[in-house]
Coordinates of C-alpha atoms in Angstrom, one line a residue:
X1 CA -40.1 -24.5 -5.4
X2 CA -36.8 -26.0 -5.5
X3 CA -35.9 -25.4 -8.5
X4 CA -36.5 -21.5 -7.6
X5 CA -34.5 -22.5 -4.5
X6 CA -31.5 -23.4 -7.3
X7 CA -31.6 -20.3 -9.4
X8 CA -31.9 -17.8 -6.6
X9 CA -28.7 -19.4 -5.0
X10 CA -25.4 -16.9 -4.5
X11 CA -22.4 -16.4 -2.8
X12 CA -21.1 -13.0 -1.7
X13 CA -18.0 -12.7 -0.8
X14 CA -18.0 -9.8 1.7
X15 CA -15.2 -7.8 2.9
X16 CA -16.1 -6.5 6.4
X17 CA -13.5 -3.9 7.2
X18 CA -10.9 -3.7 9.3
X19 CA -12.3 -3.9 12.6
X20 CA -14.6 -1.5 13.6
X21 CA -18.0 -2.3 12.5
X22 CA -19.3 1.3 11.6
X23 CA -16.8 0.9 8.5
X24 CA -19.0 -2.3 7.4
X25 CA -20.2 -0.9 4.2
X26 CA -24.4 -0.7 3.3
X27 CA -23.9 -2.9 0.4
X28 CA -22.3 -5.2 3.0
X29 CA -25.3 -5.1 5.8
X30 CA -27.5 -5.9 2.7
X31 CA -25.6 -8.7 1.6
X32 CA -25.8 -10.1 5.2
X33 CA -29.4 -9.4 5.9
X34 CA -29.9 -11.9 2.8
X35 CA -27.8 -14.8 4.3
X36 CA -28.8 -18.4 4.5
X37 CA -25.5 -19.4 5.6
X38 CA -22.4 -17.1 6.4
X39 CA -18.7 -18.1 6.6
X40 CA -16.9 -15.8 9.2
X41 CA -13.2 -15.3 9.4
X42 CA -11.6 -14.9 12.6
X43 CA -10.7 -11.5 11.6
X44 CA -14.2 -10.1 11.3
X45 CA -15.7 -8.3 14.0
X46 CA -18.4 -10.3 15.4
X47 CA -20.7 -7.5 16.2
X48 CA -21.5 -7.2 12.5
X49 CA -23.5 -10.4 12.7
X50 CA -26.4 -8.4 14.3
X51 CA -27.5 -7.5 10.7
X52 CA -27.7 -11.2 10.0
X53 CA -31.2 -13.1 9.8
X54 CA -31.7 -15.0 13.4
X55 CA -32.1 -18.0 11.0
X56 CA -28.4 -17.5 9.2
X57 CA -26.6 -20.9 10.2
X58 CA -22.7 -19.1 11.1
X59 CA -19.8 -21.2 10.3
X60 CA -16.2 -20.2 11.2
X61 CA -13.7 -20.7 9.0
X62 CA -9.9 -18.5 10.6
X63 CA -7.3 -18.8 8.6
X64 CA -4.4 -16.3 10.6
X65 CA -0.4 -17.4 10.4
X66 CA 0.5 -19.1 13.1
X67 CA -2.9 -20.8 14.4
X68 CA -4.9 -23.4 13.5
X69 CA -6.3 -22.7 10.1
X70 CA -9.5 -23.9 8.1
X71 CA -7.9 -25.1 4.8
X72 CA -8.7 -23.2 1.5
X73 CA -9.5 -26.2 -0.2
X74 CA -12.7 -27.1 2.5
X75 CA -13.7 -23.0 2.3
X76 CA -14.5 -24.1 -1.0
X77 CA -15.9 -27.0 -1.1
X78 CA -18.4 -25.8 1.6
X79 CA -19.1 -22.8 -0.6
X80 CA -19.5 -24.6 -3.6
X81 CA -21.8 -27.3 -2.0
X82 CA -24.2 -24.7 0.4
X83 CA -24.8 -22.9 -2.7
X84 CA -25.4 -25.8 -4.8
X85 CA -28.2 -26.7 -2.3
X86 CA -29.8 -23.5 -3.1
X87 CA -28.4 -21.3 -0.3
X88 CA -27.6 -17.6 -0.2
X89 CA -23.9 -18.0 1.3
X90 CA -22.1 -14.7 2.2
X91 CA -18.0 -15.4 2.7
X92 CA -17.4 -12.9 4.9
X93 CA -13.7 -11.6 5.3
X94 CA -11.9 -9.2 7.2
X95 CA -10.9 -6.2 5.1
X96 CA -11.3 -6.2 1.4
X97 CA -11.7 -10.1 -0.6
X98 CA -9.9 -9.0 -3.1
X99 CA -6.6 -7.6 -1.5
X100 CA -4.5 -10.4 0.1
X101 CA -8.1 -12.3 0.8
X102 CA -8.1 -15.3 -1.9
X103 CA -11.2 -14.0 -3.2
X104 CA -10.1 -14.1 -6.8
X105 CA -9.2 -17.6 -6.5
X106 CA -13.1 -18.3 -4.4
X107 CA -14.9 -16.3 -7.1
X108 CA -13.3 -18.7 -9.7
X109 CA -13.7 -22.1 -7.9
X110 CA -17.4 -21.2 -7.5
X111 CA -17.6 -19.6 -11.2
X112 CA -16.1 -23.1 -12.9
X113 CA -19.0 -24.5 -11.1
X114 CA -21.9 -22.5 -12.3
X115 CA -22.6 -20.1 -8.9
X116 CA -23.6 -16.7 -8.9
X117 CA -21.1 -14.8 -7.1
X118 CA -21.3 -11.0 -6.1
X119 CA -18.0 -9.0 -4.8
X120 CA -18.8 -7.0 -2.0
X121 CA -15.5 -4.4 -1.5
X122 CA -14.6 -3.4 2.1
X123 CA -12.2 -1.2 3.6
X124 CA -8.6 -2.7 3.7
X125 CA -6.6 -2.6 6.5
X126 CA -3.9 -1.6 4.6
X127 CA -6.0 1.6 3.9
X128 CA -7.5 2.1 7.9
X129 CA -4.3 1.1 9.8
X130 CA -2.6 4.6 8.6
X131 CA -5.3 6.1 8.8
X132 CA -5.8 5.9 11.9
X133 CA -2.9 7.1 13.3
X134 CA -3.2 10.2 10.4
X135 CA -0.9 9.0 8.3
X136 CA -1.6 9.8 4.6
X137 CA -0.4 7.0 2.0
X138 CA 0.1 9.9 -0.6
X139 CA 1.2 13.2 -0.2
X140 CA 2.6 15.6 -2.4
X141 CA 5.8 16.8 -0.2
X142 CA 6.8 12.6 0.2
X143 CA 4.8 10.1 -2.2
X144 CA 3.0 10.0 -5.3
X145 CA 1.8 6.3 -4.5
X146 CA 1.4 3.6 -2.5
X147 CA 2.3 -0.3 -3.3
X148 CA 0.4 -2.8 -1.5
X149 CA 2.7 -6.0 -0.5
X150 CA 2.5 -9.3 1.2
X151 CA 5.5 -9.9 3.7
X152 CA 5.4 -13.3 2.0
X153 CA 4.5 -15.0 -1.4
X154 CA 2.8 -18.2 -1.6
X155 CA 6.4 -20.2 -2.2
X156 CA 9.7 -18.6 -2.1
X157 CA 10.0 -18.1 -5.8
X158 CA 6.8 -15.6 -5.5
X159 CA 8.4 -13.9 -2.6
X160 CA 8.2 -10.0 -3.2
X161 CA 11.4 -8.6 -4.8
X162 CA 12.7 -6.1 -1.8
X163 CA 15.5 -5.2 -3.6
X164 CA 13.4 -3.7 -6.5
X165 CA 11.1 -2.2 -4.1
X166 CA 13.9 -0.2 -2.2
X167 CA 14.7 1.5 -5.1
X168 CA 11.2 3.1 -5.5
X169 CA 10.3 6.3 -3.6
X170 CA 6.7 5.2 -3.1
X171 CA 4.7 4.3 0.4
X172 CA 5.2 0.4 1.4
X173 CA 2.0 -1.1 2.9
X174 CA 3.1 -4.2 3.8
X175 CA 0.8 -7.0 5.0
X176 CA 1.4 -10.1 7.1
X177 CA 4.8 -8.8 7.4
X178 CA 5.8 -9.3 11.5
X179 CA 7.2 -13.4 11.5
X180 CA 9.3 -12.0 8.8
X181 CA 10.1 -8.2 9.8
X182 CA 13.8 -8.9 10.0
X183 CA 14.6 -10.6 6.6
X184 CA 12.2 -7.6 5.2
X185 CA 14.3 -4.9 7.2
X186 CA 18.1 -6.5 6.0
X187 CA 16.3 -6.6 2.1
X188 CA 15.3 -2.8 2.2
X189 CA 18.7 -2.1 3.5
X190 CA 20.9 -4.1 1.3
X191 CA 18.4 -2.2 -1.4
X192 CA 19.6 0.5 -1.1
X193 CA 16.9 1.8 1.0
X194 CA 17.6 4.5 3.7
X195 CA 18.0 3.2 7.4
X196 CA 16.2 6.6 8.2
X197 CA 13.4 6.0 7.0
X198 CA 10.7 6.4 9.1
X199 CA 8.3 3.3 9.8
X200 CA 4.9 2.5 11.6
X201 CA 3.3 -0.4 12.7
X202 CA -0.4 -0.4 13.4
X203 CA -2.0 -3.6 15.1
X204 CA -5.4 -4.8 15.1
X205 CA -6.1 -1.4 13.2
X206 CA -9.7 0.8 14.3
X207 CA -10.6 -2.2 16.9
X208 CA -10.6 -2.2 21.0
X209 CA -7.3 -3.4 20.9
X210 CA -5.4 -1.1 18.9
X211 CA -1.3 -0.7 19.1
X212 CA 1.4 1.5 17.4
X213 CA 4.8 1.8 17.1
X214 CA 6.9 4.8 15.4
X215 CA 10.2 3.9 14.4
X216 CA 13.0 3.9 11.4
X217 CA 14.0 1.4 9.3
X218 CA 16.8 0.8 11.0
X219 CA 15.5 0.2 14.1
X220 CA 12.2 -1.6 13.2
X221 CA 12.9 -5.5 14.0
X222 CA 14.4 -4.6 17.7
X223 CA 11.7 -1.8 18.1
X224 CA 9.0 -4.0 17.7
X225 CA 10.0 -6.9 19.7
X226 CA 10.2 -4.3 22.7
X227 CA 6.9 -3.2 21.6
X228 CA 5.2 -6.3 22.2
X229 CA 2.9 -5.5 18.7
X230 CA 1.9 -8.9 17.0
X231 CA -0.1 -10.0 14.0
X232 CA -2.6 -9.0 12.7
X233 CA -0.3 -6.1 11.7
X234 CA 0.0 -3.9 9.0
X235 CA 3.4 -2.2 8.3
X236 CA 3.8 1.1 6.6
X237 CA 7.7 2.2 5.8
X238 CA 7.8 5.7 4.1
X239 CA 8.4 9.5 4.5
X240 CA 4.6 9.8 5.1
X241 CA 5.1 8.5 8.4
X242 CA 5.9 11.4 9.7
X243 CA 2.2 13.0 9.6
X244 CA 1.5 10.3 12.2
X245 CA -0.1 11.2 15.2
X246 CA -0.9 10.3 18.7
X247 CA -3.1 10.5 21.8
X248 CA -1.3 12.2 24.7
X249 CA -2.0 11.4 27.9
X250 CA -4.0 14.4 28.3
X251 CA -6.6 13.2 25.8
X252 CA -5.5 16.1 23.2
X253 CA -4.0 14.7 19.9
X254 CA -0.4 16.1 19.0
X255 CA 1.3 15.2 15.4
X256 CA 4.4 12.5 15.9
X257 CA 6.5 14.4 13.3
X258 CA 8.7 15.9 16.3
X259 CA 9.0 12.4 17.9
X260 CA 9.8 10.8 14.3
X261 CA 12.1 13.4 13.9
X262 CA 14.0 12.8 17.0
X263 CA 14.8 8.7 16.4
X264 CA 15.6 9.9 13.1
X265 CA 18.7 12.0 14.5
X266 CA 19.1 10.2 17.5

């Protein structure tokens, strides 16, 4: 028996969306119906964990700038050792594991050691946040792609080059960007990049507590500090922007390209 225990012992490492839990995937829900143990970022809505077993033992392991964080290095040990006792452990993450969610360096830590692991994809924030204020990370008229960026490397050496960045007329999708909104803005700007350009910043995207702001480029690092908006935020800078859109106060929904257009001129 145990030594079934051992070879039927996995880790998944599921992304759970962005938020709202109808966007949790089916291949997720199976993944988390199977659980023995499940490891639950502080991003992840909890309302998915109705599709865990009643027996699942749920650990919390947050890691989000500027609060107390589980370290990396205990994530994987924990892993490592759960599944080395013969338990199905599902990781599960906000978003997508692999985009920005150290799931290439988990699947490798486990790997080294022998364990099973299965990628479950989810849907990125930096694919609802737009989204759900109908902004299009391609379009035809304004971009032919999309670059997904971190508003910070791991040391300053592996800190994104803005400069370089400016210079391309593709969508920015830039994540954990808000401590360091200001030194982003003045980097696009000294670029080369347009002070017009239209910007949107989408917090806590698809979830109860939802927040945009519209803006430009030039205005982004005082707009937002009137705005209140905080992390978890994504920030999108390009023409696209301008499809955004908007609930009015009359519950109809009215595009934002007027509005965009306005700051823009102002």
């Amino acid at each position: 028996m145990e030594q079934q225990k051992q070879q039927a012992a996995k880790v998944y490492l599921v992304g759970a969306g962005p938020g709202d839990p109808d966007l949790l995937t089916l291949k997720a829900v199976k993944a988390i119906a199977r659980a023995d143990v499940i490891l639950i970022d502080d991003l992840v809505n909890p309302e998915v964990l109705q599709y865990a077993p009643s027996t699942a033992r749920v650990v919390n392991v947050g890691k989000r700038g500027g609060c107390q964080q589980t370290p990396q290095e205990f994530i994987e040990r924990l892993m490592l050792s759960e599944a080395q006792a013969g338990q199905c452990v599902v990781r599960l993450k906000g978003g997508d594991p692999f985009i920005f969610g150290r799931g290439g360096e988990e699947r490798d830590h486990l790997q080294a050691a022998g364990i099973e692991v299965e990628v479950v994809n989810g849907i990125s924030s930096g694919l609802a946040a737009p989204a759900s204020i109908g902004v299009p990370l391609t379009h035809r008229d304004w971009s032919q792609g999309a670059i997904f960026i971190t508003g910070h490397g791991k040391n300053a050496e592996s800190n994104p080059d803005w400069t370089t960045l400016a210079k391309l007329n593709l969508t920015l999708v830039i994540y954990m960007g808000i401590a360091r909104c200001a030194e982003i803005q003045a980097a696009l700007l000294a670029g080369g990049k347009s002070g017009e350009t239209p910007v949107a910043v989408i917090q806590s995207a698809t979830g109860m507590a939802q927040a945009q702001l519209i803006t430009t480029l030039s205005a982004l690092p005082q707009a937002l500090a009137e705005s209140g908006i905080g992390s978890p935020a994504i920030i999108v800078i390009g023409d696209v922007v301008r499809c955004a859109m908007q609930e009015t106060t009359s519950a109809s929904t009215q595009t934002l390209r007027d509005a965009v257009l306005a700051q823009l001129t102002a």
